[in-house]
Coordinates of C-alpha atoms in Angstrom, one line a residue:
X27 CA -12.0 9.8 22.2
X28 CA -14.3 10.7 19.5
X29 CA -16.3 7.3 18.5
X30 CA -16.8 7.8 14.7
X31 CA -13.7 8.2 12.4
X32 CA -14.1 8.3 8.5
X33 CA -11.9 8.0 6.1
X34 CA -12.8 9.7 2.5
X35 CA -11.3 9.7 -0.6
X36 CA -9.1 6.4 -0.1
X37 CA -8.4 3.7 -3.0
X38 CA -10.0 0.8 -0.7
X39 CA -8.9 -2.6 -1.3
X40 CA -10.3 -5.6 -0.1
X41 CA -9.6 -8.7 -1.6
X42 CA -12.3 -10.8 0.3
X43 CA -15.0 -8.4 -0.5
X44 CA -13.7 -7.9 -4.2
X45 CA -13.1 -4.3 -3.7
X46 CA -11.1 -2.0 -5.5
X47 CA -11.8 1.3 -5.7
X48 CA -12.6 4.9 -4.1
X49 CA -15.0 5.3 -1.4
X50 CA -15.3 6.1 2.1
X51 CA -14.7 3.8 5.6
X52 CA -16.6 4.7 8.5
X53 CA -15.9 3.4 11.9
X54 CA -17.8 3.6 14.8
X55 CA -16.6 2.2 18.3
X56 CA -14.4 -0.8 17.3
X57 CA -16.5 -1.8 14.6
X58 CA -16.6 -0.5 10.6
X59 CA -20.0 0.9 9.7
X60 CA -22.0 1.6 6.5
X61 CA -21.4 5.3 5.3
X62 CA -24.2 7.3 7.1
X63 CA -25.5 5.1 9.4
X64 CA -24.3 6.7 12.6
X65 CA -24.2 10.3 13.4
X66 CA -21.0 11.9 12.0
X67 CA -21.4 15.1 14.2
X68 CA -18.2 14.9 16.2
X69 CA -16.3 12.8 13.5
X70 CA -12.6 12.3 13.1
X71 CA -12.4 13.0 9.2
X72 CA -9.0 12.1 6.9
X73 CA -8.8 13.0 3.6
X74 CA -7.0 9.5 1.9
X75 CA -6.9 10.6 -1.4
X76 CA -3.7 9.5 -3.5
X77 CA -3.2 6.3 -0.5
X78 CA -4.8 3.0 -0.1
X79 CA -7.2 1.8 2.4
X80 CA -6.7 -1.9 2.9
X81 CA -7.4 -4.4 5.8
X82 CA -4.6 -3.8 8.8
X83 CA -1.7 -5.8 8.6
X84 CA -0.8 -8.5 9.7
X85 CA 2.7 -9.9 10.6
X86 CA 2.7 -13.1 11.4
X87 CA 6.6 -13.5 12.5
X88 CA 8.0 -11.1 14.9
X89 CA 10.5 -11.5 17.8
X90 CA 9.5 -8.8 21.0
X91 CA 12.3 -9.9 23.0
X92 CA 9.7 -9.9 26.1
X93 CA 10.4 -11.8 28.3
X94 CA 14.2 -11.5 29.2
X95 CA 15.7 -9.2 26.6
X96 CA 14.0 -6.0 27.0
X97 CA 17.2 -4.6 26.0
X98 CA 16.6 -5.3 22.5
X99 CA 12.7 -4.8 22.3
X100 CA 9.6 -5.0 24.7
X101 CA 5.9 -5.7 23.8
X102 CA 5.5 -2.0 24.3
X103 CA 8.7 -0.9 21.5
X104 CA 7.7 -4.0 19.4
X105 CA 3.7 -2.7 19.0
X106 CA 4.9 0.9 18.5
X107 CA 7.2 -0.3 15.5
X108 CA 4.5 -2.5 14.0
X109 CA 2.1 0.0 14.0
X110 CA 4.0 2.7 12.3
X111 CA 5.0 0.2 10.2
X112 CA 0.9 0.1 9.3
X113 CA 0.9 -3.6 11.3
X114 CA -2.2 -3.9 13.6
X115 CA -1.5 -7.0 14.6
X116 CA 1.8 -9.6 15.0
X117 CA 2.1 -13.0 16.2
X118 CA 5.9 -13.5 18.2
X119 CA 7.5 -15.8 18.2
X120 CA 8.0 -17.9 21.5
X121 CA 12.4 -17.6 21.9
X122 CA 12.0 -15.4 24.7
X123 CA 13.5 -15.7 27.8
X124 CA 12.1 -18.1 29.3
X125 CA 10.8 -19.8 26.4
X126 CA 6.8 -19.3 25.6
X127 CA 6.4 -22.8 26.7
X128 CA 3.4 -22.5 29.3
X129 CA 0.0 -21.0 30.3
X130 CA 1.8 -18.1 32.4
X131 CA 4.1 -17.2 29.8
X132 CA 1.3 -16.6 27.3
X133 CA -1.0 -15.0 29.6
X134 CA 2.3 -12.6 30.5
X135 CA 2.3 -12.0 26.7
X136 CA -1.4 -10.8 26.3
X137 CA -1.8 -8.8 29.3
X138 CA 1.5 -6.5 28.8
X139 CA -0.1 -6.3 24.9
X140 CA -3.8 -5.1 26.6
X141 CA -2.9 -1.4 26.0
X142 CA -0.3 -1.6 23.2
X143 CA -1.6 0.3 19.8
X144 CA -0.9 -3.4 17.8
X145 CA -2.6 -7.0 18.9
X146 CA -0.4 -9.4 19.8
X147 CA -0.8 -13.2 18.9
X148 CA 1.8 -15.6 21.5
X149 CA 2.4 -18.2 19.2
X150 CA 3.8 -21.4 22.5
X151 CA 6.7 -23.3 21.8
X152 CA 6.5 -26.7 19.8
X153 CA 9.2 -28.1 23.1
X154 CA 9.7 -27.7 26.6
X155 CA 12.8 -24.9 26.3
X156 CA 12.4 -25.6 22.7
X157 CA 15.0 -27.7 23.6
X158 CA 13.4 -30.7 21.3
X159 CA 13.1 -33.4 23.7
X160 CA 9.5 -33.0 24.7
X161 CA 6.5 -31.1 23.9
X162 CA 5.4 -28.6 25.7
X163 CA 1.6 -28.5 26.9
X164 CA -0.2 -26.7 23.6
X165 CA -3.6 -27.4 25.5
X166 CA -2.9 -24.8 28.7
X167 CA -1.2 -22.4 26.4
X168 CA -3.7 -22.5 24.1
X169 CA -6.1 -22.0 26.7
X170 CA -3.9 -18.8 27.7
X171 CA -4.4 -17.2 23.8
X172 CA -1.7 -18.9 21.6
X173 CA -2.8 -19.2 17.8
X174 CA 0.5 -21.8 17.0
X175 CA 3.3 -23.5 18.0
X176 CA 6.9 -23.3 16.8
X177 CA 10.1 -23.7 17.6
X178 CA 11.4 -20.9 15.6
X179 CA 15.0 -20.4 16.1
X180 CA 15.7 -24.1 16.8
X181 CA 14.6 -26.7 14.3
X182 CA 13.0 -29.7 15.5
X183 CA 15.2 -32.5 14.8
X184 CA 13.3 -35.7 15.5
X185 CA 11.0 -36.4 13.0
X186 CA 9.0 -38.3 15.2
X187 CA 8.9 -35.5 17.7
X188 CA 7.5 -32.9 14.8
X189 CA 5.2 -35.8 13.7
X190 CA 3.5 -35.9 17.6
X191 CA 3.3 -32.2 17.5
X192 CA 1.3 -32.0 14.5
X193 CA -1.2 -34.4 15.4
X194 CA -1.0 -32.4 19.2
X195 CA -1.6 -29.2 17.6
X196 CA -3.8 -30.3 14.9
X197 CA -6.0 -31.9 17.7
X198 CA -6.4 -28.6 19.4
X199 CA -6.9 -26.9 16.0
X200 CA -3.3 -25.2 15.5
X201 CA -0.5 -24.8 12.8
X202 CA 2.7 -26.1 13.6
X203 CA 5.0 -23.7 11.9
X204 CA 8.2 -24.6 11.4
X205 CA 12.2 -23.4 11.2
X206 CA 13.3 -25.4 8.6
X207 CA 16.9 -26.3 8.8
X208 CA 19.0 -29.5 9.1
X209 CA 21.4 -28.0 12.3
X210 CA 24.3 -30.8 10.6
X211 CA 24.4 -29.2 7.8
X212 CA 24.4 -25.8 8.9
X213 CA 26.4 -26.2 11.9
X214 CA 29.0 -23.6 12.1
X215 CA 27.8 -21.3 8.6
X216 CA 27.2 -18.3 9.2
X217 CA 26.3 -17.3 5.2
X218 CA 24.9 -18.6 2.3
X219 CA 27.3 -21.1 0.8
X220 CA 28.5 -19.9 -2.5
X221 CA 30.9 -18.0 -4.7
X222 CA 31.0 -15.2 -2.1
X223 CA 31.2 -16.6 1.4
X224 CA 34.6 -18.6 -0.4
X225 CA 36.0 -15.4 -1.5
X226 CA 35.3 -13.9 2.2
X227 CA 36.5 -16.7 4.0
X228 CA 33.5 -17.6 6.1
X229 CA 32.2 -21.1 6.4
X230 CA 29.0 -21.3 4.4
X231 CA 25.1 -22.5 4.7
X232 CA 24.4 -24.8 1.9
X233 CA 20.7 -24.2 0.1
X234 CA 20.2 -27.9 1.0
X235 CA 20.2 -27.2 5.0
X236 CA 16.5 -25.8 4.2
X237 CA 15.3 -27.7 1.8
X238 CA 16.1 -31.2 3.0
X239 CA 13.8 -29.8 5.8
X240 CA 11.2 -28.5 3.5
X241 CA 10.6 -31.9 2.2
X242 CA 10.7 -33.5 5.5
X243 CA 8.1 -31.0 6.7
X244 CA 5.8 -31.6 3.8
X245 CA 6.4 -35.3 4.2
X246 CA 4.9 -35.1 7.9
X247 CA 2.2 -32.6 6.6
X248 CA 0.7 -35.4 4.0
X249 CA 1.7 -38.0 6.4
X250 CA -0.8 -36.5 9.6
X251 CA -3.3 -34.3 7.1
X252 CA -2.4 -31.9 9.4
X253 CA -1.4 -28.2 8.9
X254 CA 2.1 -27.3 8.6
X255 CA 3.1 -23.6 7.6
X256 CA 6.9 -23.2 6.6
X257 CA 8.7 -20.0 8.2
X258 CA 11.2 -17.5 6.4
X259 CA 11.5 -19.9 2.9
X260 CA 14.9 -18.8 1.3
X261 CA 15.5 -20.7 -1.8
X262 CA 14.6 -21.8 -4.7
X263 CA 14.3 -25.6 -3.9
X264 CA 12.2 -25.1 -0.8
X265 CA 9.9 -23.1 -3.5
X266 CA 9.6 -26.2 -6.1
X267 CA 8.8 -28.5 -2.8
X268 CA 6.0 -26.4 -1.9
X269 CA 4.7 -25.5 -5.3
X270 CA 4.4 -29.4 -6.0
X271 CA 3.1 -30.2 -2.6
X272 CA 0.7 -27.5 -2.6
X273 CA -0.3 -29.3 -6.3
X274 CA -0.8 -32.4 -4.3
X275 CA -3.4 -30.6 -1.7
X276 CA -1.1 -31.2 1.0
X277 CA -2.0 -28.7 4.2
X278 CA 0.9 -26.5 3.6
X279 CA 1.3 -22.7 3.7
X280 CA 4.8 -20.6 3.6
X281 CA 6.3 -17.2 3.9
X282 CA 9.1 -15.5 3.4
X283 CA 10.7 -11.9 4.2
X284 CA 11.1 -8.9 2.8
X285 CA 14.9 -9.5 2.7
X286 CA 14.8 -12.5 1.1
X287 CA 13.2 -11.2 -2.0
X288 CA 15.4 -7.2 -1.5
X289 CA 18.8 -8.2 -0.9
X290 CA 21.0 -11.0 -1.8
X291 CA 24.8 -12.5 -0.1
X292 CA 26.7 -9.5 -1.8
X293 CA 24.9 -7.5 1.3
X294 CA 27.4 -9.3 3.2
X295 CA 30.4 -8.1 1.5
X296 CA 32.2 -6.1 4.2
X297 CA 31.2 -8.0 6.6
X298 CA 28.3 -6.0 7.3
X299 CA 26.5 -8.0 10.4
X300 CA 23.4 -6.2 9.6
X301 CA 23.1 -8.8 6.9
X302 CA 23.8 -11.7 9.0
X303 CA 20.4 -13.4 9.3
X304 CA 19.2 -17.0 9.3
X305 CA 18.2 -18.7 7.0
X306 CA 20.7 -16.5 4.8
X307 CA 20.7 -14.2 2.5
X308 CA 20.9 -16.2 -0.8
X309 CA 22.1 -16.1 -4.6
X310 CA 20.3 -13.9 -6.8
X311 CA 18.6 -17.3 -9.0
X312 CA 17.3 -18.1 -5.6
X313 CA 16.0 -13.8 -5.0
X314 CA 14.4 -14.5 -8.6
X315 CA 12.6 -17.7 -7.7
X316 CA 11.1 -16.1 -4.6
X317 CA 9.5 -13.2 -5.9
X318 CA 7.9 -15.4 -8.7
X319 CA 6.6 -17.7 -6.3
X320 CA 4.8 -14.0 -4.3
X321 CA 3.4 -13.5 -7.4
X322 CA 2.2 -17.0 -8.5
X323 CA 0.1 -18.2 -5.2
X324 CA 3.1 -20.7 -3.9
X325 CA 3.9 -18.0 -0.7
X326 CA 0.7 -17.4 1.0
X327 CA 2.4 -14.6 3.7
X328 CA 5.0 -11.9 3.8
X329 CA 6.4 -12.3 7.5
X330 CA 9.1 -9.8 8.6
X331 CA 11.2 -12.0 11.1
X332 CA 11.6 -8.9 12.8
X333 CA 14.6 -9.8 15.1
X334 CA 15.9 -6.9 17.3
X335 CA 19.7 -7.3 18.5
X336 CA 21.5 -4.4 20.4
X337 CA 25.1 -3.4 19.2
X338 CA 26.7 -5.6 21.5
X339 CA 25.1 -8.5 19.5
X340 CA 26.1 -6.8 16.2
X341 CA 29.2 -4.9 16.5
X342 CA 31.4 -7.7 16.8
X343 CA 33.2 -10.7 14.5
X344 CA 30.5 -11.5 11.4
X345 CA 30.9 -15.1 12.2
X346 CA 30.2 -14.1 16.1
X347 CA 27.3 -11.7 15.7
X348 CA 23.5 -12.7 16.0
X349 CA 21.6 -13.7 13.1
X350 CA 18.5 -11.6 12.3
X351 CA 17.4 -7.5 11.3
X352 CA 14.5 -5.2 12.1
X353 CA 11.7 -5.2 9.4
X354 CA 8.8 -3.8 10.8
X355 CA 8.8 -0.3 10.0
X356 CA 10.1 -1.7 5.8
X357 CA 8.2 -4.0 4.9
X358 CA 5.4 -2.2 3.0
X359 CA 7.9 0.4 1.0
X360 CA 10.2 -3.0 0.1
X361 CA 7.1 -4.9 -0.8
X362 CA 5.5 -2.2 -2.3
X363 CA 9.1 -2.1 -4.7
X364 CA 7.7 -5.5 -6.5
X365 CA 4.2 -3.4 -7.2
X366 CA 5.7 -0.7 -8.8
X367 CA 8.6 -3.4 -10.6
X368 CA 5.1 -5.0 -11.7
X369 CA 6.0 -8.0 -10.2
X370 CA 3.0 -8.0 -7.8
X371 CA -0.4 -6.6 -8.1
X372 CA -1.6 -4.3 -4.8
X373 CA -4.7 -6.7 -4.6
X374 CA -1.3 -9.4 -3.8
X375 CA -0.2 -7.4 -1.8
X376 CA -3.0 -7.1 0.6
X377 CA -3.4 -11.0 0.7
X378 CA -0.1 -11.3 1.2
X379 CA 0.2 -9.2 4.2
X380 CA -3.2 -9.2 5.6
X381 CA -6.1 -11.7 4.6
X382 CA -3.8 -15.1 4.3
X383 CA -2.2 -14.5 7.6
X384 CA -5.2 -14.0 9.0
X385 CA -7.1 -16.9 7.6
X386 CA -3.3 -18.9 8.4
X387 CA -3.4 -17.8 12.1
X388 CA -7.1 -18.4 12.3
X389 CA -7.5 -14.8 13.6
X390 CA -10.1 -11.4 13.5
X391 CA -8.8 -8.8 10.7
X392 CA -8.4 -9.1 6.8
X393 CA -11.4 -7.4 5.3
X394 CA -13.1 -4.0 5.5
X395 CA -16.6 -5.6 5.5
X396 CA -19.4 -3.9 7.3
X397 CA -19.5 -5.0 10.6
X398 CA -15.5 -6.5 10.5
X399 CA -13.7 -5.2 13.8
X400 CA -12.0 -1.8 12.6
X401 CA -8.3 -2.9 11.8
X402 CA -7.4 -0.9 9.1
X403 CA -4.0 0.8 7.4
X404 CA -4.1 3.3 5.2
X405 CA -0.5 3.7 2.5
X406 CA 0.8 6.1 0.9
X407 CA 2.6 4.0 -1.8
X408 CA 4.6 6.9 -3.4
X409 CA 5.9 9.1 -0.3
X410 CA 9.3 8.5 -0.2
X411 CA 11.4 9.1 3.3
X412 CA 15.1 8.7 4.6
X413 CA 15.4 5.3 6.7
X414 CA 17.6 6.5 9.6
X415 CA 18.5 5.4 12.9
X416 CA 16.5 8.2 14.6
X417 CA 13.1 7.4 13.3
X418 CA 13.4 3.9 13.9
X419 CA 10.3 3.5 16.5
X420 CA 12.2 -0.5 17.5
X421 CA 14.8 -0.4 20.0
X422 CA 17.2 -1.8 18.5
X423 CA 18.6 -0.8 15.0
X424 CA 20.1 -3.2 13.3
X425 CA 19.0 -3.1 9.5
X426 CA 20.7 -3.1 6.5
X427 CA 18.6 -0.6 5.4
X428 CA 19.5 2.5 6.9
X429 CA 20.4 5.2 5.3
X430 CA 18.3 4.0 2.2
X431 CA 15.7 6.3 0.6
X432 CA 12.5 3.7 0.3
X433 CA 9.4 4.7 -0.8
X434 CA 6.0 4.0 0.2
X435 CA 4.6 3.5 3.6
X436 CA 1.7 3.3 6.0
X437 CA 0.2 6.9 7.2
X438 CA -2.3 5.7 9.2
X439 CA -2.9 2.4 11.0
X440 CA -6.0 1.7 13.4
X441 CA -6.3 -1.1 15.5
X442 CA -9.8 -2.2 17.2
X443 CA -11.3 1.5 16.5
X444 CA -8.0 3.2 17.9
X445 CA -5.6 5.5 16.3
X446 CA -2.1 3.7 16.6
X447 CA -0.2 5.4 14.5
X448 CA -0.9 8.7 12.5
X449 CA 0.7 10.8 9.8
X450 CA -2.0 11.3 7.4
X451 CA -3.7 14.6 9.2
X452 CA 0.0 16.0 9.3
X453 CA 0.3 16.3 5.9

């Protein structure tokens, strides 16, 4: 492998550094250099000009499936996706099979990632089984290379249970993320409660089911001082919980997902399963709220929830099928959607997706800066392309996307110095 790559003619952006605007990157080894310092002889030269250069991505929710449902995804699959996608990195989420809720399980993680073109952050379980009736050892797995703890999948009912594992994690210096849904209240849904789940027929997810959590979440947060970050927000009442509590100072952060702020319940007309996810997809007041709140500073992150299912998860009864899509390889084009609606500036966009996860997860990556470890994407943000099953790098498929003509997407994503995905010297 050639040791010096250099990117000309780019639009870099990099938010920490207050950059905006044409130059060159040069990367040498793992590591970004100053332009010139190192000889350029053998080089690996692209020609960026009409794309951006911005910090790699980050994704800091993502299901791999590995261990126990290879079937649906592996570490290997998952890492390919992400970096096509322009993702150098993703943190997964500990629902495998079985649960991340050890040392060995984490160390499993990291080791199959060694070689894969994406890093991958094991984030442990909050539970033992995240079964939420006692906490799992956060000091052994962080010892093994998690960056947080969740139950994601399961919310953690006790209060007192979430309150013990945010002074645990705090104490070993990691966010407790968490799935915020009251399972009563939900129990059963399998949509957003509302004028179309009645005129489908399916039992419904009332708004409240996430918010009631929200506020219990932030409650614990200002209770403990310690950090809380609030997965896959849906609606517009979770939104005005955080706004205010982020007002207050309170150690909160949030994401959401690209579908949350895209689609809307009338995807689910036809009871299309590739819109079955949960939380749901909500109303359109609540699609309105949450792309103010990108653009305002109450989300810190885009997170994909990238959730691979096969067919035999998804072709079946709506109210049967698994909840969750692919989003990996959309996230940037649907992002990139509230740029060019002028809902979002790019400079948002790169904090969104790259610097606040990073600085969230406590992890390398999220500038460009001389000497940063070379984790970089490069996007095309006008390249438009078909999104069909056969280029889909997951294995699984199941998006409600497909089919769609999106536009905008990475070309070029290097992770640690190493090409992990390349379309820019095809063109």
């Amino acid at each position: 492998m050639t040791a010096v790559i250099i990117i000309r003619n780019g639009r870099i952006i990099d938010p920490i550094n207050d950059s905006d605007g044409t130059g060159e990157i040069w990367i040498s080894g793992n590591r970004i250099v100053s332009p010139g310092s190192v000889d350029a002889g053998d080089a690996i030269r692209y020609d960026a000009a009409g794309s951006w250069v911005v910090p790699g991505l980050i994704d800091m929710h993502v299901h791999l499936r590995e261990p126990g449902e290879e079937y649906k995804e592996t570490i290997a699959s998952g890492t390919r996706a992400a970096a096509a996608g322009g993702f150098t990195a993703v943190a997964c989420m500990p629902n495998t099979r079985p649960v991340n809720d050890n040392g060995s399980i984490t160390t499993f993680i990291r080791k199959t990632a060694e070689t894969c073109p994406a890093r991958v952050y094991p984030v442990g379980a909050v539970s033992k089984g995240s079964r939420g009736e006692e906490l799992a050892e956060y000091a052994e797995m962080k010892e093994a290379g998690i960056v947080a703890v969740t139950d994601d999948g399961h919310p953690v009912m006790n209060s007192q249970m979430m309150r013990r594992a945010l002074e645990y994690a705090g104490s070993h210096g990691l966010p407790v993320i968490s799935h915020s849904e009251d399972a009563a209240l939900s129990r059963n849904g399998c949509m957003h409660e509302g004028f179309v789940s009645t005129r489908l027929g399916l039992r419904g997810i009332p708004a409240a089911a996430e918010s009631i959590m929200v506020y219990r979440e932030i409650a614990l947060a200002e209770l403990t001082g310690c950090r809380m970050h609030l997965a896959h927000v849906s609606t517009a009442a979770s939104v005005d919980l955080i706004r205010r509590a982020k007002e207050r100072g309170v150690p909160v952060t949030a994401e959401t997902a690209p579908h949350y702020f895209t689609l809307t319940d009338e995807a689910v007309r036809g009871y299309n399963t590739n819109a079955k996810m949960n939380p749901p997809l909500r109303s359109e007041a609540d699609r309105r709220v949450i792309i103010e709140a990108l653009g305002d500073g109450t989300f810190d992150a885009i997170a994909t929830d990238h959730a691979p299912h096969s067919v035999l998860e998804k072709d079946i009864e709506f109210d049967l099928a698994a909840n969750g899509i692919i989003g990996l390889e959309t996230a940037v084009p649907l992002t990139l959607a509230l740029v060019r609606s002028g809902r979002l500036t790019e400079r948002r966009l790169v904090e969104l997706l790259s610097v606040n996860p990073a600085r969230i997860l406590g992890v390398p990556g999220g500038t460009l800066a001389v000497g940063a470890t070379a984790d970089l994407t490069v996007i095309n943000p006008t390249i438009s392309f078909v999104y069909t099953e056969e280029a889909v790098l997951s294995k699984s498929h199941n998006s409600p996307f497909l089919g769609q003509t999106l536009t905008g997407k990475a070309v070029l994503t290097i992770c640690d110095g190493r090409v992990g995905h390349d379309e820019l010297q095809a063109r």
